[in-house]
């Protein structure tokens, strides 16, 4: 597998009208790695993902997706990127299949039908192919958003709370899909409050608090450091020790 860094974030900061939401963040993610982004409400997770996928601009620093600067070369960066927001917006008056066809047209994919059929089958949506998304359940809508994000086979995938609204079967399916994508060489970031999701999936963990990186490392190192064999307990311990500690400024963590 090519170990070129697929996501490279260097000294990234984001201010909203003078309020610093993310401060001096640096990290990278390689193909096959799954980074879990953890942190309390307002820590800066969604802001980081939204800047990485070019929805909002950074205030400073550089963010590269597959080698393309998201601010200077947004089209090239987006061509390599799949983003699943926490509240995916779909078109109520379009069917499931029309969403996939629309996405294929946006990415100029010539032969998308086979891949689209496979995605619908893997997300157990084949029977809803011609249903308006307005008439789908919340979990099904989430799966449509994920199928659309996967259609162009992105090298970088960003998930903001991917399991919202999914049933246990759906959760298992999405986890497997994420694992498969990583194994096929995608670099993935997942933001979630569900520590058990990280235990099952992530190779790396970053804890954000008040917009700053408080911890970045491999899941393995984290477990060794805390001395737990159970990843969820280890993550809980690290999470609470960081987020309940008195506020402190830290150096930027640069880890690859
Ligand atoms: P959650 O876990 O609740 O989703 P988060 O870690 O994703 O939180 P962000 O949504 O990135 O947090 O928000 C980080 C900070 O930036 C918060 O204090 C939030 O109020 C602020 N913020 C986010 N978007 C804006 C905006 N458009 N204008 C002003 N402030 C904003």
PDB file of C-alpha atoms in Angstrom, residues 70-213:
ATOM      1  CA  UNK A  70      -8.184  22.431   0.001  1.00  0.00           C
ATOM      2  CA  UNK A  71      -8.119  26.246  -0.180  1.00  0.00           C
ATOM      3  CA  UNK A  72      -6.019  26.643  -3.351  1.00  0.00           C
ATOM      4  CA  UNK A  73      -7.053  23.577  -5.351  1.00  0.00           C
ATOM      5  CA  UNK A  74     -10.561  22.809  -4.031  1.00  0.00           C
ATOM      6  CA  UNK A  75     -11.783  20.880  -7.083  1.00  0.00           C
ATOM      7  CA  UNK A  76      -8.806  18.501  -7.136  1.00  0.00           C
ATOM      8  CA  UNK A  77      -9.061  18.036  -3.367  1.00  0.00           C
ATOM      9  CA  UNK A  78     -12.811  17.317  -3.547  1.00  0.00           C
ATOM     10  CA  UNK A  79     -12.322  14.822  -6.362  1.00  0.00           C
ATOM     11  CA  UNK A  80     -10.414  12.678  -3.866  1.00  0.00           C
ATOM     12  CA  UNK A  81     -12.748  13.216  -0.951  1.00  0.00           C
ATOM     13  CA  UNK A  82     -15.952  11.710   0.408  1.00  0.00           C
ATOM     14  CA  UNK A  83     -17.691  13.563   3.244  1.00  0.00           C
ATOM     15  CA  UNK A  84     -20.610  12.344   5.302  1.00  0.00           C
ATOM     16  CA  UNK A  85     -21.852  15.189   7.531  1.00  0.00           C
ATOM     17  CA  UNK A  86     -23.697  14.588  10.799  1.00  0.00           C
ATOM     18  CA  UNK A  87     -26.940  15.745   9.181  1.00  0.00           C
ATOM     19  CA  UNK A  88     -26.727  14.832   5.480  1.00  0.00           C
ATOM     20  CA  UNK A  89     -28.901  16.975   3.232  1.00  0.00           C
ATOM     21  CA  UNK A  90     -30.670  14.984   0.554  1.00  0.00           C
ATOM     22  CA  UNK A  91     -33.198  16.026  -2.074  1.00  0.00           C
ATOM     23  CA  UNK A  92     -36.627  14.946  -0.867  1.00  0.00           C
ATOM     24  CA  UNK A  93     -38.122  14.840  -4.343  1.00  0.00           C
ATOM     25  CA  UNK A  94     -35.423  12.596  -5.811  1.00  0.00           C
ATOM     26  CA  UNK A  95     -35.267   8.817  -5.569  1.00  0.00           C
ATOM     27  CA  UNK A  96     -32.377   6.857  -4.119  1.00  0.00           C
ATOM     28  CA  UNK A  97     -31.155   5.966  -7.599  1.00  0.00           C
ATOM     29  CA  UNK A  98     -31.468   9.577  -8.790  1.00  0.00           C
ATOM     30  CA  UNK A  99     -29.164  10.615  -5.927  1.00  0.00           C
ATOM     31  CA  UNK A 100     -26.550   8.156  -7.110  1.00  0.00           C
ATOM     32  CA  UNK A 101     -26.964   9.236 -10.753  1.00  0.00           C
ATOM     33  CA  UNK A 102     -26.728  12.907  -9.724  1.00  0.00           C
ATOM     34  CA  UNK A 103     -23.559  12.217  -7.717  1.00  0.00           C
ATOM     35  CA  UNK A 104     -22.076  10.303 -10.672  1.00  0.00           C
ATOM     36  CA  UNK A 105     -22.788  13.266 -12.949  1.00  0.00           C
ATOM     37  CA  UNK A 106     -21.220  15.707 -10.464  1.00  0.00           C
ATOM     38  CA  UNK A 107     -18.028  13.624 -10.390  1.00  0.00           C
ATOM     39  CA  UNK A 108     -18.223  12.925 -14.144  1.00  0.00           C
ATOM     40  CA  UNK A 109     -18.246   9.144 -13.585  1.00  0.00           C
ATOM     41  CA  UNK A 110     -18.915   7.399 -16.883  1.00  0.00           C
ATOM     42  CA  UNK A 111     -19.938   3.919 -15.730  1.00  0.00           C
ATOM     43  CA  UNK A 112     -21.357   4.222 -12.274  1.00  0.00           C
ATOM     44  CA  UNK A 113     -24.265   1.773 -12.494  1.00  0.00           C
ATOM     45  CA  UNK A 114     -22.433  -1.388 -11.436  1.00  0.00           C
ATOM     46  CA  UNK A 115     -20.777   0.278  -8.452  1.00  0.00           C
ATOM     47  CA  UNK A 116     -24.052   1.993  -7.503  1.00  0.00           C
ATOM     48  CA  UNK A 117     -25.922  -1.329  -7.569  1.00  0.00           C
ATOM     49  CA  UNK A 118     -23.206  -2.907  -5.415  1.00  0.00           C
ATOM     50  CA  UNK A 119     -23.391  -0.076  -2.881  1.00  0.00           C
ATOM     51  CA  UNK A 120     -27.183  -0.317  -2.676  1.00  0.00           C
ATOM     52  CA  UNK A 121     -26.907  -4.067  -2.114  1.00  0.00           C
ATOM     53  CA  UNK A 122     -24.225  -3.705   0.560  1.00  0.00           C
ATOM     54  CA  UNK A 123     -26.332  -1.129   2.431  1.00  0.00           C
ATOM     55  CA  UNK A 124     -29.508  -3.208   2.016  1.00  0.00           C
ATOM     56  CA  UNK A 125     -31.159  -0.470   0.003  1.00  0.00           C
ATOM     57  CA  UNK A 126     -31.671  -2.283  -3.297  1.00  0.00           C
ATOM     58  CA  UNK A 127     -35.417  -2.581  -2.678  1.00  0.00           C
ATOM     59  CA  UNK A 128     -35.622   1.208  -2.119  1.00  0.00           C
ATOM     60  CA  UNK A 129     -33.851   2.075  -5.355  1.00  0.00           C
ATOM     61  CA  UNK A 130     -36.865   3.914  -6.837  1.00  0.00           C
ATOM     62  CA  UNK A 131     -38.233   5.340  -3.576  1.00  0.00           C
ATOM     63  CA  UNK A 132     -38.194   9.088  -2.936  1.00  0.00           C
ATOM     64  CA  UNK A 133     -35.751   9.784  -0.118  1.00  0.00           C
ATOM     65  CA  UNK A 134     -38.536  11.744   1.589  1.00  0.00           C
ATOM     66  CA  UNK A 135     -40.158   8.364   2.208  1.00  0.00           C
ATOM     67  CA  UNK A 136     -37.082   6.717   3.743  1.00  0.00           C
ATOM     68  CA  UNK A 137     -36.319   6.231   7.420  1.00  0.00           C
ATOM     69  CA  UNK A 138     -33.578   8.345   9.006  1.00  0.00           C
ATOM     70  CA  UNK A 139     -31.138   5.443   9.012  1.00  0.00           C
ATOM     71  CA  UNK A 140     -31.860   4.702   5.357  1.00  0.00           C
ATOM     72  CA  UNK A 141     -31.234   8.343   4.448  1.00  0.00           C
ATOM     73  CA  UNK A 142     -27.913   8.097   6.263  1.00  0.00           C
ATOM     74  CA  UNK A 143     -27.036   5.027   4.205  1.00  0.00           C
ATOM     75  CA  UNK A 144     -27.953   6.836   0.959  1.00  0.00           C
ATOM     76  CA  UNK A 145     -25.597   9.674   1.944  1.00  0.00           C
ATOM     77  CA  UNK A 146     -22.812   7.179   2.609  1.00  0.00           C
ATOM     78  CA  UNK A 147     -23.431   5.330  -0.663  1.00  0.00           C
ATOM     79  CA  UNK A 148     -23.223   8.647  -2.562  1.00  0.00           C
ATOM     80  CA  UNK A 149     -20.010   9.577  -0.734  1.00  0.00           C
ATOM     81  CA  UNK A 150     -18.446   6.208  -1.628  1.00  0.00           C
ATOM     82  CA  UNK A 151     -19.505   6.192  -5.281  1.00  0.00           C
ATOM     83  CA  UNK A 152     -16.418   7.877  -6.736  1.00  0.00           C
ATOM     84  CA  UNK A 153     -14.133   5.652  -4.644  1.00  0.00           C
ATOM     85  CA  UNK A 154     -12.538   8.510  -2.676  1.00  0.00           C
ATOM     86  CA  UNK A 155      -9.014   8.197  -1.278  1.00  0.00           C
ATOM     87  CA  UNK A 156     -10.014  10.261   1.740  1.00  0.00           C
ATOM     88  CA  UNK A 157     -13.266   9.776   3.666  1.00  0.00           C
ATOM     89  CA  UNK A 158     -14.509  12.028   6.457  1.00  0.00           C
ATOM     90  CA  UNK A 159     -17.370  10.899   8.679  1.00  0.00           C
ATOM     91  CA  UNK A 160     -19.100  13.166  11.169  1.00  0.00           C
ATOM     92  CA  UNK A 161     -21.095  10.953  13.565  1.00  0.00           C
ATOM     93  CA  UNK A 162     -21.652   8.186  10.984  1.00  0.00           C
ATOM     94  CA  UNK A 163     -23.866   5.980  13.124  1.00  0.00           C
ATOM     95  CA  UNK A 164     -26.620   8.487  13.912  1.00  0.00           C
ATOM     96  CA  UNK A 165     -29.981   6.826  13.454  1.00  0.00           C
ATOM     97  CA  UNK A 166     -28.680   3.412  12.398  1.00  0.00           C
ATOM     98  CA  UNK A 167     -30.023   0.145  13.759  1.00  0.00           C
ATOM     99  CA  UNK A 168     -27.579  -2.514  15.075  1.00  0.00           C
ATOM    100  CA  UNK A 169     -27.495  -4.224  11.700  1.00  0.00           C
ATOM    101  CA  UNK A 170     -26.867  -0.900   9.991  1.00  0.00           C
ATOM    102  CA  UNK A 171     -24.104  -0.084  12.486  1.00  0.00           C
ATOM    103  CA  UNK A 172     -22.393  -3.374  11.781  1.00  0.00           C
ATOM    104  CA  UNK A 173     -22.736  -2.824   8.026  1.00  0.00           C
ATOM    105  CA  UNK A 174     -21.276   0.684   8.131  1.00  0.00           C
ATOM    106  CA  UNK A 175     -18.407  -0.420  10.371  1.00  0.00           C
ATOM    107  CA  UNK A 176     -17.564  -3.164   7.922  1.00  0.00           C
ATOM    108  CA  UNK A 177     -17.819  -0.745   4.988  1.00  0.00           C
ATOM    109  CA  UNK A 178     -15.410   1.644   6.748  1.00  0.00           C
ATOM    110  CA  UNK A 179     -12.978  -1.204   7.450  1.00  0.00           C
ATOM    111  CA  UNK A 180     -13.176  -2.366   3.829  1.00  0.00           C
ATOM    112  CA  UNK A 181     -12.487   1.137   2.519  1.00  0.00           C
ATOM    113  CA  UNK A 182      -9.456   1.481   4.786  1.00  0.00           C
ATOM    114  CA  UNK A 183      -8.170  -1.914   3.725  1.00  0.00           C
ATOM    115  CA  UNK A 184      -8.543  -0.846   0.110  1.00  0.00           C
ATOM    116  CA  UNK A 185      -6.271   2.108   0.898  1.00  0.00           C
ATOM    117  CA  UNK A 186      -8.513   5.012   1.930  1.00  0.00           C
ATOM    118  CA  UNK A 187      -7.416   7.386   4.697  1.00  0.00           C
ATOM    119  CA  UNK A 188     -10.375   7.925   7.009  1.00  0.00           C
ATOM    120  CA  UNK A 189     -11.339  10.318   9.790  1.00  0.00           C
ATOM    121  CA  UNK A 190     -14.334   9.626  12.005  1.00  0.00           C
ATOM    122  CA  UNK A 191     -15.713  12.113  14.497  1.00  0.00           C
ATOM    123  CA  UNK A 192     -17.959  10.573  17.124  1.00  0.00           C
ATOM    124  CA  UNK A 193     -18.887  10.547  20.789  1.00  0.00           C
ATOM    125  CA  UNK A 194     -19.226   6.759  20.731  1.00  0.00           C
ATOM    126  CA  UNK A 195     -16.041   5.391  22.273  1.00  0.00           C
ATOM    127  CA  UNK A 196     -17.017   1.828  21.393  1.00  0.00           C
ATOM    128  CA  UNK A 197     -16.999   2.776  17.701  1.00  0.00           C
ATOM    129  CA  UNK A 198     -13.369   3.841  18.024  1.00  0.00           C
ATOM    130  CA  UNK A 199     -12.461   0.637  19.808  1.00  0.00           C
ATOM    131  CA  UNK A 200     -13.789  -1.407  16.927  1.00  0.00           C
ATOM    132  CA  UNK A 201     -12.371   0.622  14.104  1.00  0.00           C
ATOM    133  CA  UNK A 202      -9.678   3.182  14.698  1.00  0.00           C
ATOM    134  CA  UNK A 203      -5.950   2.783  14.232  1.00  0.00           C
ATOM    135  CA  UNK A 204      -5.278   6.286  15.623  1.00  0.00           C
ATOM    136  CA  UNK A 205      -6.977   8.604  18.092  1.00  0.00           C
ATOM    137  CA  UNK A 206      -6.944  12.372  18.472  1.00  0.00           C
ATOM    138  CA  UNK A 207      -8.514  14.098  21.447  1.00  0.00           C
ATOM    139  CA  UNK A 208      -9.496  17.728  20.908  1.00  0.00           C
ATOM    140  CA  UNK A 209     -10.474  20.086  23.696  1.00  0.00           C
ATOM    141  CA  UNK A 210     -11.265  23.785  23.285  1.00  0.00           C
ATOM    142  CA  UNK A 211      -9.969  23.563  19.719  1.00  0.00           C
ATOM    143  CA  UNK A 212      -6.550  22.199  20.678  1.00  0.00           C
ATOM    144  CA  UNK A 213      -5.045  18.775  20.181  1.00  0.00           C
TER     145      UNK A 213
END
